[in-house]
Amino acid sequence: MPKIKLRAKDQVIYDKITEAYDKTEIIQRQPKLTIGRWDFVVFGESDNTDFVIREGFAEHASIKRAPIYIASLAESGLTNVNGIPIEEFVEEDVPEKYSGLEIIQVDPLRPLTVVKKDTYAGKKGLDKICRDYESVNIAVIRSPHETDWMISVMKYLNECDQSFPDPVQQAFSSRSSNNIFSLGKSRSSSNRLN
């Protein structure tokens, strides 16, 4: 049940994002997961052959311990996705101006936080990074270039979501008549990673 949906302003950027996603390597998954938190270290080669490393986490945002989700709405029939009528999802009265809208996607809000950024010199940096984190409860992710770090982390989160789906998303997708959560190699007409 992948959650990556990115819109690119043009085909060149879309192709760069797709390439970064495809070339990302998950070296180590976080052995012990905590609900709502994903720790990572992501690194990639810089333009001068050093490795830039970022250590951080993604955490499901919440307000007073209630998790925050983002719902994508569309007018019925305007997308190639069949959603759930908003009237079925909202228990209160739906104002007339919103009637007929469909919820086409529900995603948790998970900001990425970097707590440490460092540079490892030369080609031996890769070995040092792997050694330093091999026994730590953290995901180790290699991005094709250090500037692609956030795309690489999103790929890791996507893989975690496939293995350990979010219960709210599961409930939503089981009610949705069309599986919109695929991440295949095909490109949609709206230049999104689906």
mmCIF file of C-alpha atoms in Angstrom:
data_model
loop_
_atom_site.group_PDB
_atom_site.id
_atom_site.type_symbol
_atom_site.label_atom_id
_atom_site.label_comp_id
_atom_site.label_asym_id
_atom_site.label_seq_id
_atom_site.Cartn_x
_atom_site.Cartn_y
_atom_site.Cartn_z
ATOM 1 C CA MET A 1 0.000 0.000 0.000
ATOM 2 C CA PRO A 2 2.546 2.623 -1.098
ATOM 3 C CA LYS A 3 1.983 6.250 -0.286
ATOM 4 C CA ILE A 4 4.348 8.084 -2.568
ATOM 5 C CA LYS A 5 2.611 10.596 -4.783
ATOM 6 C CA LEU A 6 4.792 13.329 -6.210
ATOM 7 C CA ARG A 7 3.908 15.846 -8.846
ATOM 8 C CA ALA A 8 6.751 17.141 -10.977
ATOM 9 C CA LYS A 9 6.638 20.456 -12.776
ATOM 10 C CA ASP A 10 8.064 18.897 -15.942
ATOM 11 C CA GLN A 11 9.162 15.576 -17.424
ATOM 12 C CA VAL A 12 12.881 16.184 -16.732
ATOM 13 C CA ILE A 13 12.291 16.494 -12.985
ATOM 14 C CA TYR A 14 9.919 13.538 -13.020
ATOM 15 C CA ASP A 15 12.599 11.406 -14.710
ATOM 16 C CA LYS A 16 15.221 12.488 -12.141
ATOM 17 C CA ILE A 17 12.922 11.573 -9.254
ATOM 18 C CA THR A 18 12.107 8.209 -10.827
ATOM 19 C CA GLU A 19 15.803 7.487 -11.398
ATOM 20 C CA ALA A 20 16.695 8.397 -7.801
ATOM 21 C CA TYR A 21 13.890 6.169 -6.522
ATOM 22 C CA ASP A 22 14.933 3.231 -8.698
ATOM 23 C CA LYS A 23 18.640 3.531 -7.829
ATOM 24 C CA THR A 24 18.120 3.801 -4.064
ATOM 25 C CA GLU A 25 19.585 0.872 -2.157
ATOM 26 C CA ILE A 26 18.226 -0.196 1.225
ATOM 27 C CA ILE A 27 21.322 -1.668 2.872
ATOM 28 C CA GLN A 28 19.773 -2.374 6.275
ATOM 29 C CA ARG A 29 16.215 -2.191 7.520
ATOM 30 C CA GLN A 30 15.481 -1.017 11.037
ATOM 31 C CA PRO A 31 15.426 -4.295 13.013
ATOM 32 C CA LYS A 32 13.012 -3.173 15.747
ATOM 33 C CA LEU A 33 10.302 -0.766 14.686
ATOM 34 C CA THR A 34 8.489 1.588 17.035
ATOM 35 C CA ILE A 35 4.903 2.472 16.177
ATOM 36 C CA GLY A 36 4.831 5.837 14.441
ATOM 37 C CA ARG A 37 8.609 6.322 14.202
ATOM 38 C CA TRP A 38 11.163 5.258 11.595
ATOM 39 C CA ASP A 39 14.860 5.940 12.250
ATOM 40 C CA PHE A 40 17.220 6.206 9.300
ATOM 41 C CA VAL A 41 20.696 7.070 8.181
ATOM 42 C CA VAL A 42 20.876 7.969 4.507
ATOM 43 C CA PHE A 43 24.020 8.692 2.562
ATOM 44 C CA GLY A 44 25.084 9.421 -0.959
ATOM 45 C CA GLU A 45 28.127 10.500 -2.859
ATOM 46 C CA SER A 46 28.643 14.222 -3.333
ATOM 47 C CA ASP A 47 30.057 15.895 -6.430
ATOM 48 C CA ASN A 48 33.596 15.671 -5.009
ATOM 49 C CA THR A 49 33.407 11.890 -4.209
ATOM 50 C CA ASP A 50 32.899 12.393 -0.471
ATOM 51 C CA PHE A 51 29.903 10.738 1.171
ATOM 52 C CA VAL A 52 27.369 13.010 2.843
ATOM 53 C CA ILE A 53 25.469 11.243 5.601
ATOM 54 C CA ARG A 54 22.243 12.335 7.265
ATOM 55 C CA GLU A 55 20.910 10.676 10.378
ATOM 56 C CA GLY A 56 17.316 11.304 11.306
ATOM 57 C CA PHE A 57 13.816 9.991 11.650
ATOM 58 C CA ALA A 58 10.325 10.171 10.254
ATOM 59 C CA GLU A 59 7.614 10.406 12.852
ATOM 60 C CA HIS A 60 3.873 10.284 12.409
ATOM 61 C CA ALA A 61 2.776 13.813 13.302
ATOM 62 C CA SER A 62 0.098 14.119 15.952
ATOM 63 C CA ILE A 63 -1.935 16.624 17.898
ATOM 64 C CA LYS A 64 -2.541 15.650 21.523
ATOM 65 C CA ARG A 65 -1.536 12.061 20.710
ATOM 66 C CA ALA A 66 -4.021 11.807 17.831
ATOM 67 C CA PRO A 67 -2.245 10.968 14.555
ATOM 68 C CA ILE A 68 -2.630 13.416 11.681
ATOM 69 C CA TYR A 69 -3.643 12.201 8.236
ATOM 70 C CA ILE A 70 -3.933 14.047 4.954
ATOM 71 C CA ALA A 71 -6.941 13.247 2.802
ATOM 72 C CA SER A 72 -6.924 13.951 -0.925
ATOM 73 C CA LEU A 73 -10.305 14.975 -2.293
ATOM 74 C CA ALA A 74 -11.569 15.074 -5.866
ATOM 75 C CA GLU A 75 -14.835 15.782 -7.572
ATOM 76 C CA SER A 76 -16.503 12.548 -8.601
ATOM 77 C CA GLY A 77 -15.587 11.568 -12.161
ATOM 78 C CA LEU A 78 -12.708 14.040 -12.560
ATOM 79 C CA THR A 79 -9.978 11.483 -11.874
ATOM 80 C CA ASN A 80 -9.355 7.961 -13.088
ATOM 81 C CA VAL A 81 -9.632 6.826 -9.460
ATOM 82 C CA ASN A 82 -12.832 5.767 -7.741
ATOM 83 C CA GLY A 83 -12.789 7.117 -4.217
ATOM 84 C CA ILE A 84 -15.123 6.931 -1.263
ATOM 85 C CA PRO A 85 -17.945 9.478 -1.148
ATOM 86 C CA ILE A 86 -17.184 11.989 1.584
ATOM 87 C CA GLU A 87 -20.628 11.315 3.058
ATOM 88 C CA GLU A 88 -19.550 7.735 3.885
ATOM 89 C CA PHE A 89 -16.327 8.841 5.545
ATOM 90 C CA VAL A 90 -17.568 11.794 7.621
ATOM 91 C CA GLU A 91 -20.091 11.032 10.355
ATOM 92 C CA GLU A 92 -21.384 14.604 10.764
ATOM 93 C CA ASP A 93 -23.490 16.624 8.356
ATOM 94 C CA VAL A 94 -21.613 17.381 5.159
ATOM 95 C CA PRO A 95 -22.215 20.935 3.884
ATOM 96 C CA GLU A 96 -23.929 21.091 0.500
ATOM 97 C CA LYS A 97 -20.874 22.685 -1.154
ATOM 98 C CA TYR A 98 -18.827 19.553 -0.334
ATOM 99 C CA SER A 99 -21.426 16.976 -1.224
ATOM 100 C CA GLY A 100 -20.367 14.773 -4.126
ATOM 101 C CA LEU A 101 -16.653 14.984 -3.338
ATOM 102 C CA GLU A 102 -14.749 11.727 -3.046
ATOM 103 C CA ILE A 103 -11.793 10.926 -0.832
ATOM 104 C CA ILE A 104 -9.262 9.334 -3.156
ATOM 105 C CA GLN A 105 -6.335 8.878 -0.784
ATOM 106 C CA VAL A 106 -5.517 9.026 2.939
ATOM 107 C CA ASP A 107 -1.901 9.375 4.051
ATOM 108 C CA PRO A 108 -0.221 9.823 7.421
ATOM 109 C CA LEU A 109 1.675 13.084 7.858
ATOM 110 C CA ARG A 110 5.287 12.044 8.542
ATOM 111 C CA PRO A 111 7.788 14.906 8.366
ATOM 112 C CA LEU A 112 11.442 13.932 7.928
ATOM 113 C CA THR A 113 13.787 15.286 10.610
ATOM 114 C CA VAL A 114 17.574 15.289 10.214
ATOM 115 C CA VAL A 115 19.402 15.396 13.555
ATOM 116 C CA LYS A 116 22.948 14.944 12.278
ATOM 117 C CA LYS A 117 24.714 15.660 9.003
ATOM 118 C CA ASP A 118 28.322 14.697 8.366
ATOM 119 C CA THR A 119 30.793 14.077 5.555
ATOM 120 C CA TYR A 120 32.972 11.005 5.152
ATOM 121 C CA ALA A 121 35.984 11.473 2.911
ATOM 122 C CA GLY A 122 36.767 9.286 -0.070
ATOM 123 C CA LYS A 123 35.637 5.881 -1.229
ATOM 124 C CA LYS A 124 36.384 4.288 2.162
ATOM 125 C CA GLY A 125 33.530 6.325 3.589
ATOM 126 C CA LEU A 126 31.025 3.704 2.437
ATOM 127 C CA ASP A 127 32.695 0.944 4.481
ATOM 128 C CA LYS A 128 32.936 3.191 7.538
ATOM 129 C CA ILE A 129 29.267 4.154 7.353
ATOM 130 C CA CYS A 130 28.169 0.515 7.092
ATOM 131 C CA ARG A 131 30.445 -0.515 9.978
ATOM 132 C CA ASP A 132 29.315 2.359 12.206
ATOM 133 C CA TYR A 133 25.617 1.523 11.845
ATOM 134 C CA GLU A 134 25.513 -2.258 11.336
ATOM 135 C CA SER A 135 24.587 -2.992 14.969
ATOM 136 C CA VAL A 136 22.376 0.072 15.522
ATOM 137 C CA ASN A 137 18.572 -0.092 15.412
ATOM 138 C CA ILE A 138 18.386 2.131 12.345
ATOM 139 C CA ALA A 139 17.747 1.789 8.627
ATOM 140 C CA VAL A 140 20.792 2.341 6.419
ATOM 141 C CA ILE A 141 19.906 3.736 3.008
ATOM 142 C CA ARG A 142 22.182 4.585 0.096
ATOM 143 C CA SER A 143 20.928 7.243 -2.285
ATOM 144 C CA PRO A 144 22.375 7.610 -5.785
ATOM 145 C CA HIS A 145 23.547 11.154 -4.939
ATOM 146 C CA GLU A 146 23.513 12.942 -1.607
ATOM 147 C CA THR A 147 20.945 15.435 -2.905
ATOM 148 C CA ASP A 148 18.481 12.555 -3.476
ATOM 149 C CA TRP A 149 18.345 11.687 0.217
ATOM 150 C CA MET A 150 14.654 12.513 0.780
ATOM 151 C CA ILE A 151 13.489 10.438 -2.206
ATOM 152 C CA SER A 152 15.537 7.528 -0.851
ATOM 153 C CA VAL A 153 13.978 7.841 2.608
ATOM 154 C CA MET A 154 10.507 7.931 1.049
ATOM 155 C CA LYS A 155 11.312 4.689 -0.773
ATOM 156 C CA TYR A 156 12.255 3.084 2.547
ATOM 157 C CA LEU A 157 9.075 4.340 4.223
ATOM 158 C CA ASN A 158 7.089 2.989 1.291
ATOM 159 C CA GLU A 159 8.638 -0.460 1.782
ATOM 160 C CA CYS A 160 7.849 -0.325 5.502
ATOM 161 C CA ASP A 161 4.247 0.569 4.682
ATOM 162 C CA GLN A 162 3.956 -2.451 2.404
ATOM 163 C CA SER A 163 5.191 -4.775 5.153
ATOM 164 C CA PHE A 164 3.393 -3.055 8.036
ATOM 165 C CA PRO A 165 0.357 -1.211 6.634
ATOM 166 C CA ASP A 166 -1.214 1.677 8.503
ATOM 167 C CA PRO A 167 -4.606 0.641 9.971
ATOM 168 C CA VAL A 168 -6.380 3.821 8.841
ATOM 169 C CA GLN A 169 -5.114 3.367 5.298
ATOM 170 C CA GLN A 170 -6.096 -0.295 5.354
ATOM 171 C CA ALA A 171 -9.631 0.619 6.368
ATOM 172 C CA PHE A 172 -9.767 3.270 3.652
ATOM 173 C CA SER A 173 -8.394 1.060 0.887
ATOM 174 C CA SER A 174 -10.728 -1.797 1.795
ATOM 175 C CA ARG A 175 -13.668 0.568 1.189
ATOM 176 C CA SER A 176 -12.243 2.133 -1.961
ATOM 177 C CA SER A 177 -13.382 0.504 -5.194
ATOM 178 C CA ASN A 178 -10.104 1.061 -7.036
ATOM 179 C CA ASN A 179 -6.620 0.264 -5.755
ATOM 180 C CA ILE A 180 -4.786 3.577 -6.135
ATOM 181 C CA PHE A 181 -1.852 2.586 -3.994
ATOM 182 C CA SER A 182 0.320 0.889 -6.604
ATOM 183 C CA LEU A 183 3.932 1.764 -7.231
ATOM 184 C CA GLY A 184 4.607 0.117 -10.530
ATOM 185 C CA LYS A 185 6.986 1.122 -13.270
ATOM 186 C CA SER A 186 4.180 2.673 -15.281
ATOM 187 C CA ARG A 187 3.721 6.420 -15.386
ATOM 188 C CA SER A 188 0.395 8.064 -14.911
ATOM 189 C CA SER A 189 -0.692 10.874 -17.136
ATOM 190 C CA SER A 190 -0.336 13.377 -14.303
ATOM 191 C CA ASN A 191 3.413 12.752 -13.830
ATOM 192 C CA ARG A 192 3.189 11.112 -10.434
ATOM 193 C CA LEU A 193 4.988 8.172 -8.938
ATOM 194 C CA ASN A 194 2.084 5.805 -8.361
#
